[in-house]
């Protein structure tokens, strides 16, 4: 059955569960001839690849770059963005044998992908010497690459730790660097983008030292502020090119809201099961598809639902694959090759496949849960589609308030601007770390700025700490520490945790260490705690032991098992105020903004049955707590106001817990971020100073027993040091409270549900009326 017929059947059978169906008509190509100035060798290479003309945006990019300015290209997926930077770069390399170019990609896979494309284009151009340079590059090849390559493809992490600190070995690159290309610009937001901005500041210092001033060409998916983000990253004016001349086939975008199965409780069918049920008919009909899950656990649960059904016969083995961070590189490359070759029919992925790795042509994208931002939704939906023919994307909403808002207000989604890419390169935690690296690379001159930032006070602090020495008007690095080794661009903390299959110890003739995956440090305690079920493409492993101490290798030992459940970590939390930067007091509410310490600890886990999603058991875990200083805001309610709403503290705490849940999930609408970029907690105005974390239940009990009843709602940036989200949210507090009140007034449930204050069995039957009463009083003019 054809894709369109299957979509029509879904719409007919689902009825009101389909809340939106948008059809984007096909778009013809707009082509222009190769410019007369194009190098004939490059024109011939393009023609050999079937490229006889340029799309209008590619020709325009050539013109802008020829003028010497920086450029950001913002056109849809599969529109040929890479030629916008490849053409001027390759022309320069052909014209000048000494010229050099540096390409930055957020992942090694993307760099390898682009190298394959470049090599295919440049088979008849021996002047081009192109190589990837990353953590997988053999040591014996690195010296040759440094000496010979005129185009180096790498990632920010390798530039930060493997190239800039060794700039004296890269003289040919830095003396002759003409172009820096930043692909997937939209990926550089939040902490990662803030780090990259500082890495580029360091790159700029080294280029100036060697006498080069490269142009920067960047490419981005659609976000609200690509030009502003590019300018923040590179610290210079940038021209934006956003009008695409590429063709596109017809595209369908459908919103599906799982039906309510309990009107009283507002409970809907489980969205993961619905996403699997919707996807299966398409896969059975041979429609190539990608299913996006919003977490690694959800990805494995979905894969476990789809894989056994489609691969029921031995001949269908490996038709359905998984793809996420944590899988080993070899496994991910195998999945990518299978998709490109058409050997893999469907893939269940996290946003690790949201970026532009070439995975061939897919006709369907199913988004299991709202991706968190409008920009990510379009990016994931754009993974399905060809330049001709019909493609479709289906968003299956979860019960979370943000999902429900989007799926019940499709006009907001289709009418709103995509989110802003926000970075804060002057975050002190990040800035000081990069100042150490920059001083190691080159001494700082007296009064020298770092980017546009006066850093003299920070340099003085580093000197007091014994890391810098001031002599002859310059600040010199004096420590034996290699600072880049102690700084991760993507997370704060230690190295990744390696996941090892203990069965490799027991099989004669087999290597003792069989690494099956890696887990980033911040996720490790929740994903590979002892007794956790760790899933790799549907295969089940139970964690036998987790080694995590600083003086030992970080390893999770796992054993293959076969069980009918997965595990979900239970965490305890605590929030403490470190500093106050601003406040706004009203008759019933004191709102403050400042610096917080947030501590979390994995204390146990639940066992959830695959088939029914019911809780079938639990366990206790003993692990250390992890702490983070960040920015936040907090709301403390007047006890006198609360006393007029209910005489029962239990009802008040339940209502405020529900309100915290709702504000957390609605806040991203106002600061244009992913809900996971924020954290929330209901605690005390003055929590105990010993900084002991509490579970939700223990925190509730403490509030009920407190001698002074001052419950406080905390919202915070879920990134060390903060990235400016709650600072902006503090200025938008009243609109946020108004939107929350609107949701409670319009939600059809009686006592609360996952779409507003949370499930009744978690927050109690008075949570919704109490939360609504609190908001009504707070919003009185």
XYZ file of C-alpha atoms in Angstrom:
781
model
C 0.000 0.000 0.000
C 1.342 3.436 -0.947
C 2.384 5.969 1.686
C -0.516 8.311 0.880
C -3.068 5.503 1.183
C -1.682 4.511 4.579
C -1.844 8.124 5.780
C -5.444 8.412 4.549
C -6.348 5.226 6.417
C -4.708 6.486 9.611
C -6.597 9.797 9.389
C -9.886 7.989 8.752
C -9.460 5.501 11.608
C -8.042 7.960 14.154
C -10.823 10.532 13.790
C -10.440 13.386 16.314
C -7.104 11.973 17.532
C -5.596 13.623 14.428
C -5.515 17.267 15.482
C -3.687 18.667 12.436
C -2.829 17.627 8.891
C -0.714 20.023 6.883
C 0.301 19.495 3.255
C 3.278 21.387 1.872
C 3.125 21.357 -1.945
C 6.120 20.335 -4.039
C 8.591 23.097 -4.889
C 10.423 23.307 -8.226
C 14.139 23.895 -8.513
C 15.536 27.347 -9.321
C 18.790 26.904 -11.194
C 21.490 29.183 -12.583
C 24.498 28.298 -14.790
C 27.957 27.936 -13.298
C 29.534 31.397 -13.010
C 32.197 32.191 -15.580
C 34.721 32.628 -12.783
C 34.331 29.021 -11.561
C 37.556 27.038 -11.951
C 37.106 24.760 -15.015
C 38.586 21.807 -13.093
C 35.942 22.224 -10.397
C 33.173 22.631 -12.979
C 34.290 19.372 -14.619
C 34.349 17.578 -11.264
C 30.804 18.777 -10.536
C 29.607 17.666 -13.966
C 31.088 14.204 -13.370
C 28.835 13.998 -10.306
C 25.768 14.979 -12.313
C 25.752 18.634 -11.214
C 25.274 20.739 -14.368
C 24.045 23.954 -12.707
C 23.793 25.564 -9.272
C 20.766 26.267 -7.144
C 20.272 29.998 -6.715
C 21.365 29.958 -3.055
C 24.604 28.141 -3.938
C 25.464 30.747 -6.585
C 24.604 33.543 -4.152
C 26.876 32.000 -1.488
C 29.784 32.114 -3.952
C 29.134 35.825 -4.533
C 28.975 36.694 -0.816
C 32.127 34.776 0.048
C 33.994 36.351 -2.873
C 33.432 39.747 -1.221
C 35.371 38.600 1.849
C 32.600 38.568 4.469
C 31.489 35.887 6.890
C 28.350 33.941 5.881
C 25.661 31.747 7.441
C 23.489 29.642 5.091
C 20.050 28.710 6.437
C 18.131 26.511 4.002
C 16.048 23.311 4.449
C 17.395 19.779 4.779
C 18.629 18.188 1.537
C 18.961 21.603 -0.176
C 22.653 21.309 -1.008
C 23.987 23.512 1.802
C 27.363 21.785 1.741
C 28.138 23.081 -1.773
C 27.661 26.613 -0.418
C 30.908 26.208 1.510
C 32.636 23.494 -0.539
C 32.667 25.541 -3.757
C 34.526 28.640 -2.450
C 36.838 26.517 -0.312
C 37.812 24.126 -3.119
C 38.275 27.045 -5.522
C 40.696 28.682 -3.098
C 42.646 25.455 -2.590
C 42.932 24.889 -6.340
C 44.072 28.468 -6.937
C 46.661 28.554 -4.129
C 48.620 25.378 -3.238
C 49.562 26.879 0.151
C 45.991 27.783 1.187
C 44.390 25.838 4.037
C 40.817 25.244 5.268
C 39.405 23.873 8.526
C 35.971 22.220 8.718
C 34.202 21.809 12.077
C 31.372 19.308 12.585
C 29.624 18.528 15.885
C 30.244 14.774 15.466
C 32.924 12.535 13.977
C 30.264 10.800 11.872
C 29.365 14.056 10.120
C 33.018 14.799 9.397
C 33.507 11.351 7.859
C 30.276 11.777 5.897
C 31.487 15.077 4.417
C 34.932 13.635 3.661
C 33.310 10.875 1.618
C 31.362 13.503 -0.347
C 34.449 15.644 -0.898
C 36.562 12.718 -2.021
C 33.900 11.666 -4.507
C 33.903 15.214 -5.882
C 37.676 15.559 -5.968
C 38.734 12.221 -7.511
C 40.233 14.037 -10.500
C 41.756 16.851 -8.421
C 45.093 15.697 -6.949
C 45.732 19.206 -5.624
C 43.185 18.546 -2.871
C 44.580 16.723 0.163
C 41.680 16.182 2.543
C 41.716 14.243 5.821
C 39.699 13.870 8.995
C 41.609 14.543 12.203
C 39.870 13.299 15.331
C 40.234 10.875 18.212
C 40.054 7.912 15.823
C 42.962 9.113 13.655
C 45.952 6.732 14.087
C 49.004 8.289 15.712
C 51.251 7.432 12.766
C 48.905 9.292 10.383
C 48.720 12.481 12.421
C 52.153 13.814 11.522
C 51.503 13.313 7.803
C 48.134 15.081 8.056
C 49.685 18.056 9.840
C 52.310 18.360 7.101
C 50.279 17.570 3.962
C 46.578 18.314 4.428
C 45.197 21.473 2.901
C 41.677 20.685 4.140
C 41.267 19.297 7.673
C 37.887 18.005 8.867
C 37.524 17.788 12.634
C 35.207 18.557 15.553
C 35.307 21.232 18.268
C 36.550 18.732 20.858
C 39.640 17.810 18.796
C 40.303 21.442 17.885
C 40.137 22.286 21.590
C 42.357 19.509 22.949
C 44.346 18.113 20.019
C 45.088 21.028 17.670
C 45.123 24.423 19.412
C 47.417 23.342 22.300
C 49.836 21.964 19.688
C 49.664 24.912 17.285
C 53.438 24.928 16.768
C 53.057 21.567 14.979
C 50.416 23.083 12.689
C 52.388 26.007 11.251
C 51.255 25.410 7.654
C 47.608 25.384 8.728
C 47.610 28.490 10.902
C 49.887 30.577 8.673
C 47.716 29.960 5.602
C 44.219 29.427 7.020
C 41.775 30.963 4.544
C 38.449 29.434 5.599
C 36.826 27.995 8.699
C 33.576 26.112 8.039
C 31.081 25.480 10.867
C 28.437 22.975 9.807
C 25.207 22.272 11.751
C 25.461 25.674 13.433
C 22.122 25.170 15.205
C 23.698 22.332 17.242
C 25.901 24.852 19.036
C 23.517 26.231 21.618
C 23.600 26.134 25.383
C 26.747 24.844 27.042
C 28.236 23.272 23.891
C 27.812 26.520 21.938
C 29.211 28.575 24.811
C 32.296 26.365 24.801
C 32.657 26.597 21.018
C 32.552 30.412 21.135
C 35.534 30.316 23.489
C 37.351 27.735 21.368
C 36.905 30.086 18.400
C 38.265 32.963 20.486
C 41.344 30.817 21.104
C 41.545 29.950 17.395
C 41.396 33.667 16.552
C 44.310 34.449 18.905
C 46.468 31.771 17.304
C 45.569 32.845 13.754
C 46.501 36.454 14.559
C 49.772 35.218 16.060
C 50.633 33.508 12.755
C 49.285 36.306 10.564
C 46.109 34.757 9.140
C 42.506 36.022 9.245
C 40.173 33.265 7.976
C 36.659 33.804 6.678
C 33.966 31.805 8.460
C 31.205 30.064 6.485
C 28.520 28.330 8.521
C 25.445 26.284 7.684
C 22.377 25.916 9.874
C 18.936 24.387 10.007
C 16.091 26.822 10.613
C 16.246 28.583 13.976
C 14.978 32.031 14.955
C 18.367 33.752 15.091
C 20.984 32.048 12.897
C 22.763 35.309 12.113
C 22.835 36.402 15.759
C 24.078 32.955 16.856
C 26.808 32.956 14.217
C 27.889 36.457 15.251
C 27.963 35.461 18.932
C 30.041 32.393 18.105
C 32.668 34.105 15.964
C 32.517 37.631 17.426
C 32.151 39.388 14.043
C 29.386 40.550 11.638
C 27.846 37.807 9.489
C 25.636 37.907 6.373
C 22.639 35.561 6.323
C 21.481 33.625 3.240
C 18.073 32.008 3.768
C 16.293 31.752 0.400
C 16.595 28.260 -1.058
C 16.546 27.388 -4.748
C 16.440 23.613 -4.163
C 13.406 21.520 -5.170
C 11.281 19.600 -2.666
C 8.645 16.889 -2.956
C 5.217 17.060 -1.335
C 5.369 16.776 2.467
C 2.606 15.816 4.911
C 2.831 16.697 8.599
C 0.281 15.080 10.911
C -0.323 15.633 14.643
C -1.736 12.654 16.556
C -2.975 12.876 20.157
C -3.484 9.437 21.758
C -7.129 8.974 22.811
C -8.182 9.442 26.425
C -8.890 6.106 28.139
C -9.876 7.550 31.536
C -11.739 10.876 31.240
C -11.870 11.347 35.012
C -8.099 10.990 35.424
C -7.184 12.423 32.008
C -5.132 9.322 31.196
C -4.354 8.712 27.518
C -3.097 5.636 25.736
C 0.685 5.300 26.268
C 2.324 7.362 23.555
C 5.226 4.952 22.993
C 2.829 2.065 22.338
C 0.783 4.312 20.047
C 3.894 5.393 18.138
C 4.847 1.743 17.609
C 1.293 0.814 16.580
C 1.148 3.656 14.041
C 4.568 2.829 12.586
C 4.040 -0.919 12.082
C 1.666 -0.773 9.032
C 4.122 1.485 7.194
C 7.050 -0.849 7.884
C 4.997 -3.892 6.862
C 4.243 -2.105 3.573
C 7.964 -1.557 2.992
C 7.960 2.201 3.623
C 11.487 3.293 4.748
C 11.017 5.035 8.101
C 12.774 6.669 11.006
C 11.221 6.804 14.492
C 12.564 9.467 16.848
C 12.395 8.920 20.595
C 13.050 11.716 23.065
C 15.307 9.755 25.410
C 17.660 6.799 25.234
C 15.319 4.703 27.380
C 12.297 5.523 25.190
C 14.371 4.651 22.099
C 15.172 1.192 23.432
C 11.570 0.583 24.552
C 10.285 1.487 21.075
C 12.924 -0.659 19.393
C 11.908 -3.603 21.592
C 8.315 -3.142 20.424
C 9.053 -2.919 16.680
C 12.029 -5.216 16.094
C 10.465 -8.595 17.059
C 7.346 -7.952 14.952
C 9.122 -6.917 11.733
C 11.965 -9.418 12.139
C 9.725 -12.409 12.930
C 11.359 -14.499 10.185
C 15.136 -15.190 9.987
C 15.244 -13.585 6.531
C 14.170 -10.249 8.027
C 17.085 -10.033 10.475
C 18.461 -6.499 11.043
C 15.708 -4.794 9.026
C 15.028 -2.609 12.087
C 17.997 -1.027 13.839
C 18.611 1.339 16.711
C 20.802 4.446 16.774
C 21.710 6.641 19.729
C 24.558 8.150 21.679
C 26.355 5.498 23.698
C 26.427 2.950 20.867
C 29.962 2.229 19.755
C 31.123 4.040 16.573
C 31.356 0.803 14.585
C 27.738 -0.057 15.309
C 26.550 3.428 14.337
C 28.536 3.395 11.059
C 27.056 -0.023 10.247
C 23.520 1.340 10.712
C 24.296 4.405 8.554
C 25.667 2.212 5.751
C 22.644 -0.079 5.946
C 20.267 2.860 5.637
C 22.150 4.359 2.679
C 22.214 0.993 0.907
C 18.526 0.345 1.564
C 19.335 -2.803 3.568
C 17.805 -1.315 6.731
C 14.089 -0.616 6.435
C 13.607 1.333 9.644
C 15.668 2.927 12.387
C 14.638 3.968 15.908
C 16.850 6.837 17.000
C 17.329 9.631 19.480
C 18.214 13.112 18.280
C 21.677 11.702 17.491
C 20.286 11.244 13.945
C 18.664 14.687 13.909
C 21.880 16.112 12.503
C 22.666 15.739 8.824
C 24.452 12.390 8.608
C 23.667 10.874 5.204
C 21.209 8.023 5.807
C 19.745 7.810 2.340
C 16.123 8.526 1.479
C 13.390 7.842 4.008
C 9.699 8.366 3.308
C 8.333 8.533 6.865
C 9.414 10.130 10.143
C 7.479 9.289 13.314
C 8.229 11.560 16.287
C 7.376 9.738 19.523
C 6.830 12.743 21.749
C 7.342 16.433 21.043
C 11.100 16.960 20.570
C 11.103 19.924 22.944
C 11.508 22.726 20.426
C 9.869 23.810 17.180
C 13.278 23.861 15.498
C 14.009 20.242 16.473
C 10.540 19.166 15.354
C 11.128 20.549 11.864
C 14.634 19.082 11.819
C 13.413 15.593 12.742
C 10.425 15.810 10.378
C 12.839 16.877 7.642
C 14.718 13.566 7.853
C 11.916 12.106 5.720
C 11.581 13.398 2.200
C 13.103 13.469 -1.234
C 13.476 16.139 -3.849
C 10.510 14.502 -5.598
C 7.686 12.248 -4.443
C 5.630 12.305 -1.250
C 6.959 12.031 2.305
C 5.246 12.266 5.680
C 6.017 13.056 9.305
C 3.752 12.107 12.225
C 4.064 13.686 15.675
C 2.653 11.420 18.393
C 2.127 13.545 21.501
C 2.884 12.376 25.019
C 0.758 13.473 27.966
C 3.262 16.139 29.058
C 1.813 19.687 29.207
C 4.076 21.028 26.447
C 3.209 18.133 24.117
C -0.478 18.654 24.803
C -0.263 22.388 24.243
C 1.398 21.922 20.854
C -0.906 19.179 19.640
C -4.083 20.968 20.755
C -2.869 24.353 19.474
C -1.397 23.433 16.080
C -1.933 27.012 14.917
C 0.665 28.086 17.503
C 3.175 25.527 16.217
C 2.719 26.433 12.566
C 2.615 30.165 13.245
C 5.399 30.521 15.793
C 9.023 31.289 15.052
C 11.491 28.482 15.744
C 13.465 28.837 18.940
C 16.498 31.037 19.450
C 19.928 29.482 19.680
C 21.165 30.875 23.008
C 24.729 30.799 24.262
C 26.547 32.462 27.117
C 30.293 32.367 26.335
C 30.999 34.683 29.275
C 29.653 32.165 31.799
C 32.455 32.375 34.401
C 32.809 28.579 34.726
C 33.316 28.234 30.975
C 35.283 31.439 30.385
C 37.911 30.796 33.072
C 38.454 27.227 31.859
C 39.191 28.483 28.345
C 41.404 31.286 29.636
C 43.603 28.589 31.171
C 43.769 26.804 27.826
C 44.431 30.057 25.941
C 47.245 31.051 28.315
C 48.822 27.610 27.889
C 48.750 28.146 24.107
C 50.060 31.734 24.050
C 50.882 34.262 26.808
C 48.321 37.031 27.324
C 49.566 40.567 26.685
C 48.722 43.261 29.218
C 45.245 44.584 28.405
C 44.580 41.945 25.731
C 40.892 41.160 25.290
C 39.545 37.646 24.873
C 37.009 38.046 22.120
C 35.368 41.310 23.179
C 35.832 40.591 26.868
C 38.216 42.344 29.282
C 39.690 39.419 31.210
C 42.375 41.160 33.259
C 40.607 40.447 36.569
C 40.331 36.749 35.723
C 43.988 36.585 34.752
C 44.908 38.139 38.096
C 42.844 35.486 39.907
C 44.606 32.723 37.974
C 47.933 34.265 38.937
C 46.882 34.253 42.611
C 46.052 30.564 42.206
C 49.613 29.937 40.976
C 48.631 29.070 37.410
C 49.922 32.253 35.718
C 53.009 34.418 36.200
C 53.146 38.070 35.190
C 56.439 39.195 33.641
C 57.369 41.808 31.050
C 53.792 42.941 30.569
C 52.593 39.417 29.766
C 50.784 36.642 31.645
C 52.570 33.286 31.224
C 51.268 29.805 32.018
C 53.396 28.289 34.800
C 51.537 25.163 35.878
C 52.518 21.640 34.807
C 48.820 20.895 34.205
C 47.669 20.415 30.597
C 44.397 22.386 30.946
C 42.594 21.144 27.807
C 42.704 17.598 29.183
C 40.617 18.686 32.150
C 37.848 20.398 30.186
C 35.027 18.658 28.317
C 33.104 20.811 25.836
C 29.899 18.794 26.078
C 29.502 17.995 29.754
C 30.874 18.959 33.108
C 32.503 16.096 34.936
C 34.718 13.134 34.333
C 35.244 10.741 31.480
C 32.610 8.512 29.951
C 31.751 5.248 31.652
C 32.646 2.209 29.535
C 30.082 -0.617 29.502
C 31.744 -4.059 29.474
C 30.059 -7.420 28.908
C 31.325 -9.764 31.647
C 30.583 -12.786 29.430
C 33.787 -11.996 27.515
C 35.724 -13.111 30.604
C 34.102 -16.541 30.522
C 34.516 -17.520 26.854
C 37.876 -19.188 26.043
C 39.822 -17.467 23.298
C 37.768 -14.278 23.525
C 39.138 -10.909 24.512
C 38.658 -10.173 28.182
C 37.301 -6.696 27.469
C 34.260 -6.615 25.233
C 33.097 -3.009 25.200
C 29.448 -2.824 24.161
C 28.692 0.868 24.793
C 29.700 4.094 26.510
C 27.643 6.330 28.807
C 28.394 9.990 29.480
C 29.288 10.772 33.080
C 26.227 12.890 33.811
C 23.857 10.089 32.742
C 25.839 7.176 34.146
C 24.340 6.933 37.635
C 20.804 6.895 36.228
C 21.512 4.487 33.345
C 24.097 1.986 34.622
C 23.605 1.866 38.378
C 23.852 -1.626 39.915
C 20.871 -3.850 38.953
C 19.854 -1.485 36.116
C 18.695 -3.108 32.887
C 20.845 -1.574 30.141
C 19.533 -1.980 26.592
C 21.566 -2.041 23.359
C 19.396 -2.387 20.245
C 16.843 -4.326 22.268
C 19.403 -6.698 23.823
C 19.130 -6.734 27.610
C 22.035 -6.504 30.031
C 21.902 -6.265 33.819
C 24.523 -4.082 35.507
C 26.534 -6.185 37.945
C 28.937 -3.501 39.151
C 29.621 0.200 38.561
C 33.085 1.599 39.199
C 33.121 5.368 39.291
C 35.680 6.615 41.807
C 38.353 9.102 40.739
C 41.211 6.672 41.403
C 39.810 3.871 39.225
C 38.745 3.295 35.636
C 35.100 4.193 35.137
C 33.441 0.945 34.083
C 30.002 -0.666 34.261
C 30.186 -4.466 34.175
C 27.049 -5.989 32.672
C 25.699 -9.480 32.042
C 23.311 -10.515 29.283
C 19.837 -11.374 30.627
C 16.312 -11.959 29.351
C 13.641 -10.165 31.366
C 10.249 -8.627 30.641
C 10.958 -5.246 32.256
C 13.233 -2.219 32.033
C 14.406 0.001 34.899
C 13.823 3.685 35.587
C 16.010 5.496 38.138
C 14.558 7.197 41.240
C 16.404 10.374 42.235
C 16.565 12.527 45.345
C 17.244 16.242 45.064
C 18.048 19.358 47.037
C 18.256 23.056 46.093
C 20.055 25.770 48.069
C 20.326 29.521 47.421
C 23.939 30.714 47.099
C 23.416 34.326 46.000
C 20.560 36.702 45.183
C 20.768 38.947 42.112
C 17.233 40.340 41.893
C 13.823 40.205 43.519
C 10.223 41.297 42.982
C 7.808 41.203 45.886
C 4.020 41.347 45.723
C 1.300 41.060 48.337
C 1.229 37.250 48.121
C 4.465 36.274 46.399
C 8.188 36.925 46.661
C 10.031 36.169 43.412
C 13.835 36.070 43.425
C 16.559 35.315 40.930
C 20.161 34.347 41.534
C 22.648 31.518 41.935
C 21.639 28.073 43.194
C 23.337 24.870 44.210
C 21.456 21.827 42.913
C 22.328 18.359 44.183
C 20.919 15.102 42.844
C 21.423 11.504 43.845
C 20.179 8.239 42.363
C 18.720 6.373 45.342
C 16.734 3.568 43.720
C 14.932 2.292 40.655
C 11.554 1.068 39.440
C 10.977 -1.996 37.279
C 8.553 -1.250 34.424
C 7.054 -4.105 32.389
C 7.543 -3.643 28.632
C 4.113 -4.813 27.525
C 1.889 -2.995 30.027
C 4.155 -0.186 31.320
C 3.109 -1.112 34.880
C 5.434 -0.878 37.875
C 6.362 -4.444 38.866
C 9.068 -3.869 41.470
C 11.791 -1.609 42.821
C 15.251 -1.581 44.312
C 17.612 0.576 46.369
C 20.900 2.048 45.110
C 23.726 3.657 47.078
C 25.616 6.197 44.964
C 27.169 9.607 45.753
C 25.282 12.793 45.046
C 26.267 15.038 42.137
C 26.277 18.827 42.600
C 25.958 21.737 40.189
C 26.039 25.507 40.645
C 23.641 27.214 38.278
C 21.295 30.155 37.765
C 17.671 29.982 38.840
C 14.575 31.716 40.078
C 12.391 30.842 43.029
C 8.897 31.775 44.167
C 8.003 31.862 47.856
C 4.304 32.115 48.679
C 2.935 34.074 51.625
C 1.861 31.588 54.345
C -1.142 33.815 55.117
C -2.361 33.470 51.528
C -1.975 29.708 51.631
C -3.922 29.507 54.894
C -6.914 31.176 53.231
C -6.911 28.580 50.415
C -6.906 25.443 52.546
C -6.356 24.566 56.205
C -4.667 21.314 55.179
C -0.962 21.456 54.390
C -1.230 18.166 52.473
C -3.567 19.747 49.931
C -1.429 22.878 49.634
C 1.782 20.917 49.072
C 0.092 18.724 46.447
C -1.256 21.789 44.640
C 2.123 23.549 44.666
C 3.869 20.389 43.472
C 1.406 20.233 40.580
C 1.965 23.925 39.852
C 5.754 23.365 39.805
C 5.279 20.563 37.282
C 3.100 22.761 35.085
C 5.384 25.825 35.185
C 8.425 23.701 34.331
C 6.736 22.274 31.245
C 5.273 25.576 30.037
C 8.372 27.719 30.624
C 10.066 26.575 27.364
C 7.311 28.350 25.419
C 8.559 31.651 26.825
C 12.335 31.231 26.666
C 12.378 29.081 23.506
C 14.283 26.104 24.876
C 13.956 22.368 25.379
C 12.222 21.341 28.667
C 15.361 19.348 29.499
C 17.325 22.622 29.594
C 15.395 23.502 32.758
C 14.992 21.800 36.128
C 12.419 22.285 38.879
C 11.842 21.448 42.531
C 9.373 22.192 45.320
C 11.254 22.724 48.568
C 11.650 25.055 51.512
C 12.546 28.738 51.513
C 15.390 27.924 53.933
C 16.392 24.275 53.442
C 18.753 22.681 56.012
C 22.369 23.805 55.579
C 23.836 20.285 55.692
C 22.852 19.896 52.013
C 21.149 16.548 52.323
C 19.088 15.507 49.310
C 15.522 14.256 49.686
C 13.174 12.182 47.591
C 9.887 13.779 46.532
C 8.108 11.924 49.318
C 10.667 12.922 51.966
C 10.586 16.546 50.790
C 6.785 16.506 51.034
C 6.943 15.112 54.569
C 9.469 17.775 55.610
C 7.212 20.567 54.317
C 4.257 19.108 56.192
C 6.212 18.979 59.456
C 8.043 22.321 59.160
C 7.595 24.782 62.029
C 7.431 27.623 59.461
C 5.416 26.719 56.364
C 7.114 28.515 53.453
C 7.008 26.231 50.411
C 9.177 27.520 47.562
C 9.028 26.700 43.840
C 12.446 26.537 42.189
C 13.137 26.703 38.425
C 16.749 26.547 37.299
C 18.986 26.273 34.239
C 19.887 22.597 33.949
C 23.465 23.460 32.922
C 26.400 24.276 35.209
C 26.810 28.014 35.579
C 23.507 28.710 33.796
C 22.929 29.816 30.213
C 20.565 32.740 30.828
C 17.206 30.920 30.596
C 15.810 31.623 34.068
C 17.218 35.135 33.937
C 14.948 35.767 30.930
C 12.122 33.811 32.519
C 12.252 36.028 35.609
C 11.241 38.992 33.416
C 8.368 36.950 31.896
C 6.963 35.582 35.119
C 3.457 37.053 34.894
C 2.828 35.822 31.303
C 4.005 32.371 32.421
C 1.579 32.352 35.357
C -1.224 33.541 33.061
C -0.556 30.734 30.586
C -0.536 28.195 33.429
C -3.913 29.459 34.646
C -5.283 29.208 31.093
C -4.145 25.571 30.874
C -5.836 24.695 34.163
C -9.050 26.432 33.120
C -9.245 24.650 29.775
C -7.920 21.170 30.650
C -10.971 18.853 30.641
C -9.803 16.631 33.508
C -11.547 16.930 36.866
C -8.805 16.578 39.466
C -5.569 16.719 37.505
C -3.836 14.715 34.791
C -0.435 14.364 33.088
C -1.388 17.212 30.736
C -1.656 19.809 33.505
C -0.537 19.294 37.128
C 0.495 15.659 36.764
C -1.179 12.271 37.342
C -3.704 12.174 40.188
C -2.027 9.135 41.721
C 1.169 11.213 42.088
C -0.145 14.647 43.098
C -3.509 13.902 44.754
C -7.073 14.886 43.923
C -6.784 18.438 45.277
C -3.692 19.385 43.278
C -5.565 20.940 40.358
C -8.138 22.987 42.341
C -5.447 24.223 44.753
C -3.036 25.143 41.922
C -5.838 26.982 40.137
C -6.785 28.846 43.345
C -3.154 29.856 43.938
C -2.821 31.237 40.414
C -6.136 33.062 40.616
C -4.958 34.907 43.749
C -1.481 35.631 42.327
C -2.930 37.100 39.144
C -5.292 39.547 40.844
C -4.288 42.989 39.488
